[in-house]
mmCIF file of C-alpha atoms in Angstrom:
data_model
loop_
_atom_site.group_PDB
_atom_site.id
_atom_site.type_symbol
_atom_site.label_atom_id
_atom_site.label_comp_id
_atom_site.label_asym_id
_atom_site.label_seq_id
_atom_site.Cartn_x
_atom_site.Cartn_y
_atom_site.Cartn_z
ATOM 1 C CA MET O 254 -148.979 22.585 -58.261
ATOM 2 C CA PRO O 255 -146.238 25.235 -58.468
ATOM 3 C CA THR O 256 -146.343 27.929 -55.853
ATOM 4 C CA PRO O 257 -146.557 31.634 -56.845
ATOM 5 C CA ALA O 258 -143.014 32.201 -55.597
ATOM 6 C CA ARG O 259 -141.682 29.399 -57.789
ATOM 7 C CA SER O 260 -143.625 30.707 -60.802
ATOM 8 C CA VAL O 261 -142.141 34.175 -60.340
ATOM 9 C CA ARG O 262 -138.715 32.619 -59.966
ATOM 10 C CA TRP O 263 -139.079 31.078 -63.446
ATOM 11 C CA LEU O 264 -140.961 33.987 -65.005
ATOM 12 C CA VAL O 265 -138.334 36.646 -64.304
ATOM 13 C CA PRO O 266 -135.457 34.816 -66.075
ATOM 14 C CA VAL O 267 -137.703 34.013 -69.048
ATOM 15 C CA VAL O 268 -138.797 37.647 -69.409
ATOM 16 C CA LEU O 269 -135.204 38.846 -69.088
ATOM 17 C CA LEU O 270 -134.053 36.309 -71.677
ATOM 18 C CA ILE O 271 -136.755 37.349 -74.149
ATOM 19 C CA ALA O 272 -135.949 41.035 -73.604
ATOM 20 C CA TRP O 273 -132.241 40.308 -73.995
ATOM 21 C CA LEU O 274 -132.778 38.460 -77.274
ATOM 22 C CA GLY O 275 -135.153 41.147 -78.555
ATOM 23 C CA ILE O 276 -132.809 44.028 -77.801
ATOM 24 C CA GLY O 277 -129.792 42.136 -79.114
ATOM 25 C CA GLY O 278 -131.574 41.241 -82.337
ATOM 26 C CA GLY O 279 -132.639 44.842 -82.861
ATOM 27 C CA LEU O 280 -129.124 46.202 -82.348
ATOM 28 C CA GLY O 281 -127.400 43.632 -84.559
ATOM 29 C CA PRO O 282 -127.969 45.438 -87.905
ATOM 30 C CA TYR O 283 -126.041 48.493 -86.682
ATOM 31 C CA ALA O 284 -122.786 46.590 -87.170
ATOM 32 C CA GLY O 285 -123.474 46.598 -90.902
ATOM 33 C CA LYS O 286 -124.686 50.208 -90.930
ATOM 34 C CA LEU O 287 -121.431 51.677 -89.610
ATOM 35 C CA GLY O 288 -120.195 51.927 -93.195
ATOM 36 C CA GLU O 289 -122.928 54.488 -93.888
ATOM 37 C CA VAL O 290 -121.385 56.983 -91.448
ATOM 38 C CA ALA O 291 -117.732 56.030 -91.958
ATOM 39 C CA THR O 292 -115.352 58.385 -93.728
ATOM 40 C CA ASN O 293 -112.155 57.188 -95.367
ATOM 41 C CA ASP O 294 -110.675 60.442 -96.620
ATOM 42 C CA GLN O 295 -106.970 60.974 -96.053
ATOM 43 C CA ALA O 296 -107.473 63.410 -93.170
ATOM 44 C CA ALA O 297 -109.593 60.869 -91.289
ATOM 45 C CA PHE O 298 -106.514 58.788 -90.479
ATOM 46 C CA LEU O 299 -104.524 61.706 -89.029
ATOM 47 C CA PRO O 300 -104.838 63.829 -85.861
ATOM 48 C CA GLN O 301 -106.581 67.160 -86.360
ATOM 49 C CA ASN O 302 -103.438 69.066 -85.308
ATOM 50 C CA ALA O 303 -101.094 67.167 -87.659
ATOM 51 C CA GLU O 304 -99.387 69.269 -90.327
ATOM 52 C CA SER O 305 -100.626 66.975 -93.094
ATOM 53 C CA THR O 306 -104.216 67.423 -91.911
ATOM 54 C CA GLN O 307 -103.817 71.191 -91.852
ATOM 55 C CA VAL O 308 -102.431 71.139 -95.401
ATOM 56 C CA ILE O 309 -105.360 69.035 -96.618
ATOM 57 C CA ASP O 310 -107.793 71.493 -95.023
ATOM 58 C CA ALA O 311 -105.908 74.469 -96.503
ATOM 59 C CA GLN O 312 -106.052 72.957 -99.992
ATOM 60 C CA LYS O 313 -109.837 73.091 -99.908
ATOM 61 C CA ALA O 314 -109.630 76.896 -100.139
ATOM 62 C CA PHE O 315 -108.067 76.526 -103.601
ATOM 63 C CA GLN O 316 -110.594 73.993 -104.853
ATOM 64 C CA GLN O 317 -113.951 75.209 -106.107
ATOM 65 C CA ASN O 318 -115.354 71.690 -106.268
ATOM 66 C CA GLU O 319 -114.108 68.705 -104.332
ATOM 67 C CA THR O 320 -113.590 65.802 -106.726
ATOM 68 C CA LEU O 321 -111.911 62.415 -106.815
ATOM 69 C CA PRO O 322 -109.598 62.199 -109.848
ATOM 70 C CA VAL O 323 -108.812 59.033 -111.752
ATOM 71 C CA ILE O 324 -105.842 58.997 -114.119
ATOM 72 C CA LEU O 325 -105.878 56.909 -117.290
ATOM 73 C CA VAL O 326 -102.517 55.861 -118.738
ATOM 74 C CA TRP O 327 -102.296 54.314 -122.197
ATOM 75 C CA THR O 328 -99.294 52.443 -123.556
ATOM 76 C CA SER O 329 -98.887 50.690 -126.872
ATOM 77 C CA ALA O 330 -99.824 47.025 -126.973
ATOM 78 C CA GLU O 331 -96.474 46.460 -128.707
ATOM 79 C CA LYS O 332 -93.536 46.491 -126.297
ATOM 80 C CA ASP O 333 -91.538 49.760 -126.283
ATOM 81 C CA ALA O 334 -93.535 51.076 -129.244
ATOM 82 C CA PRO O 335 -94.652 54.748 -129.186
ATOM 83 C CA VAL O 336 -98.303 55.714 -129.336
ATOM 84 C CA ASN O 337 -99.328 57.396 -132.584
ATOM 85 C CA ASP O 338 -101.489 60.418 -133.350
ATOM 86 C CA GLU O 339 -104.462 58.244 -134.273
ATOM 87 C CA GLN O 340 -104.367 56.561 -130.873
ATOM 88 C CA ARG O 341 -104.009 59.928 -129.178
ATOM 89 C CA GLU O 342 -107.134 61.229 -130.936
ATOM 90 C CA ALA O 343 -109.005 58.044 -130.051
ATOM 91 C CA ALA O 344 -107.981 58.385 -126.395
ATOM 92 C CA THR O 345 -109.128 62.010 -126.326
ATOM 93 C CA GLY O 346 -112.443 60.936 -127.839
ATOM 94 C CA ALA O 347 -112.829 58.167 -125.269
ATOM 95 C CA LEU O 348 -112.261 60.668 -122.468
ATOM 96 C CA ALA O 349 -114.741 63.137 -123.966
ATOM 97 C CA SER O 350 -117.392 60.411 -124.230
ATOM 98 C CA LEU O 351 -117.414 60.128 -120.437
ATOM 99 C CA ALA O 352 -118.624 63.709 -119.926
ATOM 100 C CA GLY O 353 -122.115 63.777 -118.440
ATOM 101 C CA SER O 354 -122.031 60.139 -117.348
ATOM 102 C CA ASP O 355 -123.154 59.151 -113.868
ATOM 103 C CA GLY O 356 -120.480 59.952 -111.304
ATOM 104 C CA ILE O 357 -118.411 62.097 -113.705
ATOM 105 C CA VAL O 358 -117.819 65.729 -112.731
ATOM 106 C CA GLY O 359 -117.059 68.318 -115.413
ATOM 107 C CA THR O 360 -115.230 67.616 -118.662
ATOM 108 C CA PRO O 361 -112.351 65.118 -118.773
ATOM 109 C CA SER O 362 -108.968 66.344 -119.928
ATOM 110 C CA PRO O 363 -107.608 65.523 -123.387
ATOM 111 C CA ALA O 364 -105.067 62.740 -123.762
ATOM 112 C CA LEU O 365 -101.549 64.136 -123.345
ATOM 113 C CA PRO O 366 -98.424 62.289 -124.539
ATOM 114 C CA SER O 367 -95.394 61.645 -122.363
ATOM 115 C CA LYS O 368 -92.034 63.214 -123.245
ATOM 116 C CA ASP O 369 -90.743 59.980 -124.724
ATOM 117 C CA GLY O 370 -93.972 59.383 -126.642
ATOM 118 C CA LEU O 371 -94.456 55.937 -125.143
ATOM 119 C CA ALA O 372 -97.585 56.743 -123.138
ATOM 120 C CA LEU O 373 -100.694 58.901 -122.997
ATOM 121 C CA GLN O 374 -102.326 60.342 -119.908
ATOM 122 C CA GLY O 375 -105.816 61.653 -119.276
ATOM 123 C CA ILE O 376 -107.654 62.730 -116.126
ATOM 124 C CA VAL O 377 -111.320 62.241 -115.275
ATOM 125 C CA GLN O 378 -112.851 63.910 -112.219
ATOM 126 C CA LEU O 379 -115.303 61.777 -110.243
ATOM 127 C CA SER O 380 -117.834 62.702 -107.592
ATOM 128 C CA PRO O 381 -116.249 62.263 -104.131
ATOM 129 C CA ASP O 382 -119.362 60.716 -102.559
ATOM 130 C CA LEU O 383 -119.864 57.723 -104.847
ATOM 131 C CA GLY O 384 -119.362 55.246 -102.016
ATOM 132 C CA ASP O 385 -120.205 51.712 -103.142
ATOM 133 C CA GLU O 386 -120.841 52.996 -106.684
ATOM 134 C CA LEU O 387 -117.151 53.863 -107.189
ATOM 135 C CA PRO O 388 -116.156 50.444 -108.639
ATOM 136 C CA THR O 389 -119.044 50.636 -111.124
ATOM 137 C CA VAL O 390 -118.036 54.116 -112.306
ATOM 138 C CA LEU O 391 -114.386 53.061 -112.582
ATOM 139 C CA GLU O 392 -115.470 50.069 -114.641
ATOM 140 C CA GLU O 393 -117.183 52.423 -117.106
ATOM 141 C CA VAL O 394 -114.070 54.619 -117.237
ATOM 142 C CA ASP O 395 -111.889 51.568 -117.840
ATOM 143 C CA LYS O 396 -114.253 50.354 -120.565
ATOM 144 C CA ALA O 397 -114.019 53.707 -122.342
ATOM 145 C CA GLY O 398 -110.228 53.689 -122.084
ATOM 146 C CA ALA O 399 -110.017 50.134 -123.403
ATOM 147 C CA SER O 400 -111.802 51.197 -126.599
ATOM 148 C CA VAL O 401 -108.573 52.751 -127.922
ATOM 149 C CA SER O 402 -107.284 50.219 -130.433
ATOM 150 C CA GLY O 403 -103.726 48.962 -130.140
ATOM 151 C CA THR O 404 -103.203 50.188 -126.591
ATOM 152 C CA THR O 405 -103.358 48.945 -123.028
ATOM 153 C CA VAL O 406 -104.986 51.222 -120.450
ATOM 154 C CA GLN O 407 -104.349 51.341 -116.706
ATOM 155 C CA LEU O 408 -106.226 53.320 -114.044
ATOM 156 C CA ALA O 409 -104.360 55.205 -111.335
ATOM 157 C CA GLY O 410 -104.792 58.207 -109.057
ATOM 158 C CA PRO O 411 -106.769 58.688 -105.831
ATOM 159 C CA ALA O 412 -109.994 57.124 -107.152
ATOM 160 C CA ALA O 413 -108.289 53.927 -108.325
ATOM 161 C CA SER O 414 -106.220 53.724 -105.132
ATOM 162 C CA GLN O 415 -109.335 54.075 -102.975
ATOM 163 C CA ALA O 416 -111.139 51.355 -104.927
ATOM 164 C CA ASP O 417 -108.153 48.994 -104.705
ATOM 165 C CA LEU O 418 -107.810 49.668 -100.975
ATOM 166 C CA SER O 419 -111.495 48.964 -100.376
ATOM 167 C CA ASP O 420 -111.251 45.768 -102.411
ATOM 168 C CA ALA O 421 -108.154 44.638 -100.510
ATOM 169 C CA PHE O 422 -109.882 45.049 -97.139
ATOM 170 C CA ALA O 423 -113.300 43.827 -98.266
ATOM 171 C CA GLY O 424 -114.697 41.371 -95.732
ATOM 172 C CA ILE O 425 -111.899 41.938 -93.238
ATOM 173 C CA ASP O 426 -114.385 43.030 -90.539
ATOM 174 C CA GLY O 427 -116.100 39.660 -90.690
ATOM 175 C CA LEU O 428 -112.761 37.862 -90.719
ATOM 176 C CA LEU O 429 -111.510 39.752 -87.662
ATOM 177 C CA LEU O 430 -114.782 39.104 -85.838
ATOM 178 C CA GLY O 431 -114.642 35.398 -86.663
ATOM 179 C CA VAL O 432 -111.038 35.049 -85.508
ATOM 180 C CA ALA O 433 -111.792 36.934 -82.282
ATOM 181 C CA LEU O 434 -114.840 34.765 -81.520
ATOM 182 C CA ILE O 435 -112.978 31.510 -82.164
ATOM 183 C CA THR O 436 -110.001 32.607 -80.060
ATOM 184 C CA VAL O 437 -112.168 33.671 -77.135
ATOM 185 C CA LEU O 438 -114.262 30.507 -77.400
ATOM 186 C CA VAL O 439 -111.180 28.273 -77.229
ATOM 187 C CA ILE O 440 -109.880 30.158 -74.184
ATOM 188 C CA LEU O 441 -113.254 29.902 -72.431
ATOM 189 C CA LEU O 442 -113.505 26.174 -73.147
ATOM 190 C CA LEU O 443 -110.075 25.638 -71.621
ATOM 191 C CA VAL O 444 -110.791 27.819 -68.585
ATOM 192 C CA TYR O 445 -114.352 26.767 -67.708
ATOM 193 C CA ARG O 446 -114.193 23.206 -69.078
ATOM 194 C CA SER O 447 -117.862 23.510 -69.877
ATOM 195 C CA VAL O 448 -119.632 23.245 -73.210
ATOM 196 C CA LEU O 449 -122.635 25.498 -72.516
ATOM 197 C CA LEU O 450 -121.187 28.329 -70.424
ATOM 198 C CA PRO O 451 -118.655 29.593 -73.030
ATOM 199 C CA PHE O 452 -121.397 29.916 -75.650
ATOM 200 C CA VAL O 453 -123.536 31.932 -73.227
ATOM 201 C CA ILE O 454 -120.605 34.290 -72.663
ATOM 202 C CA ILE O 455 -119.937 34.535 -76.413
ATOM 203 C CA LEU O 456 -123.600 35.354 -77.013
ATOM 204 C CA GLY O 457 -123.380 38.120 -74.437
ATOM 205 C CA ALA O 458 -120.247 39.474 -76.118
ATOM 206 C CA VAL O 459 -121.999 39.517 -79.498
ATOM 207 C CA PHE O 460 -124.910 41.457 -77.999
ATOM 208 C CA ALA O 461 -122.407 43.861 -76.425
ATOM 209 C CA LEU O 462 -120.860 44.353 -79.866
ATOM 210 C CA GLY O 463 -124.272 45.182 -81.312
ATOM 211 C CA LEU O 464 -124.880 47.712 -78.526
ATOM 212 C CA SER O 465 -121.478 49.338 -79.020
ATOM 213 C CA CYS O 466 -122.014 49.548 -82.792
ATOM 214 C CA ALA O 467 -125.395 51.205 -82.229
ATOM 215 C CA ILE O 468 -123.876 53.777 -79.858
ATOM 216 C CA VAL O 469 -120.991 54.523 -82.240
ATOM 217 C CA TYR O 470 -123.429 54.805 -85.165
ATOM 218 C CA VAL O 471 -125.572 57.387 -83.370
ATOM 219 C CA LEU O 472 -122.527 59.405 -82.278
ATOM 220 C CA ALA O 473 -121.019 59.351 -85.774
ATOM 221 C CA ASP O 474 -124.354 60.174 -87.403
ATOM 222 C CA HIS O 475 -124.524 63.335 -85.268
ATOM 223 C CA ASP O 476 -120.877 64.246 -86.044
ATOM 224 C CA ILE O 477 -119.844 63.787 -82.409
ATOM 225 C CA VAL O 478 -117.159 61.226 -83.278
ATOM 226 C CA ARG O 479 -115.486 60.246 -86.539
ATOM 227 C CA VAL O 480 -115.564 56.650 -87.739
ATOM 228 C CA ASP O 481 -113.226 55.250 -90.383
ATOM 229 C CA GLY O 482 -112.257 51.820 -91.673
ATOM 230 C CA GLN O 483 -109.679 51.345 -88.944
ATOM 231 C CA VAL O 484 -112.254 52.011 -86.219
ATOM 232 C CA GLN O 485 -114.653 49.512 -87.764
ATOM 233 C CA GLY O 486 -111.964 46.858 -87.871
ATOM 234 C CA ILE O 487 -110.704 47.290 -84.311
ATOM 235 C CA LEU O 488 -114.119 47.716 -82.653
ATOM 236 C CA SER O 489 -115.002 44.033 -82.820
ATOM 237 C CA ILE O 490 -111.586 43.037 -81.432
ATOM 238 C CA LEU O 491 -111.920 45.407 -78.470
ATOM 239 C CA VAL O 492 -115.469 44.388 -77.564
ATOM 240 C CA ILE O 493 -115.160 40.632 -78.087
ATOM 241 C CA GLY O 494 -111.714 40.554 -76.457
#
């Protein structure tokens, strides 16, 4: 029959393990919630005292409404052929049809021809806080632009650049985390020459990452610190490493 001292000796580690797993499991989702408080505007990547940051802040005084513009550029489907008046009217109509749509701010500009007559340009202002809805809105804008017969449309400007940048780095957080975990695991296996101990250490590092993400989330949610895509990417490397 086990003595009380031996029972306590087993009970304490079990309770600590259960508490550890419970707390770690509860903090895990915060790693995915960091995107909710992250900001990826241009000023977020610069020091507050940088001249570029000061210019961006000064520009806000001249803007009544903060928007995210997307530029549509039409060219003829035939190589080096100019766009005609009919295509220009169709492009202007396509732009006008976007007014009032979800994510669209104000009235889009008319289609304006280039000096050489080989292209048309129009500007649509989007809401700056679309977040994950930005690709969907851009898809609708692209669909409207593609309705102009005999032309090829391309999207450019800050909105298109932001969407392309987000798409290029999509999933990179998980990739960085996976690479960091594998690298650390290999090093631990070589150092400790044990199968179980490295996984225990890795599990502790993952829980530490969840705790750090929760702390950063709370601080960013209360505007104490600023979180951007770069911070999200490097956080896992710092904690796991």
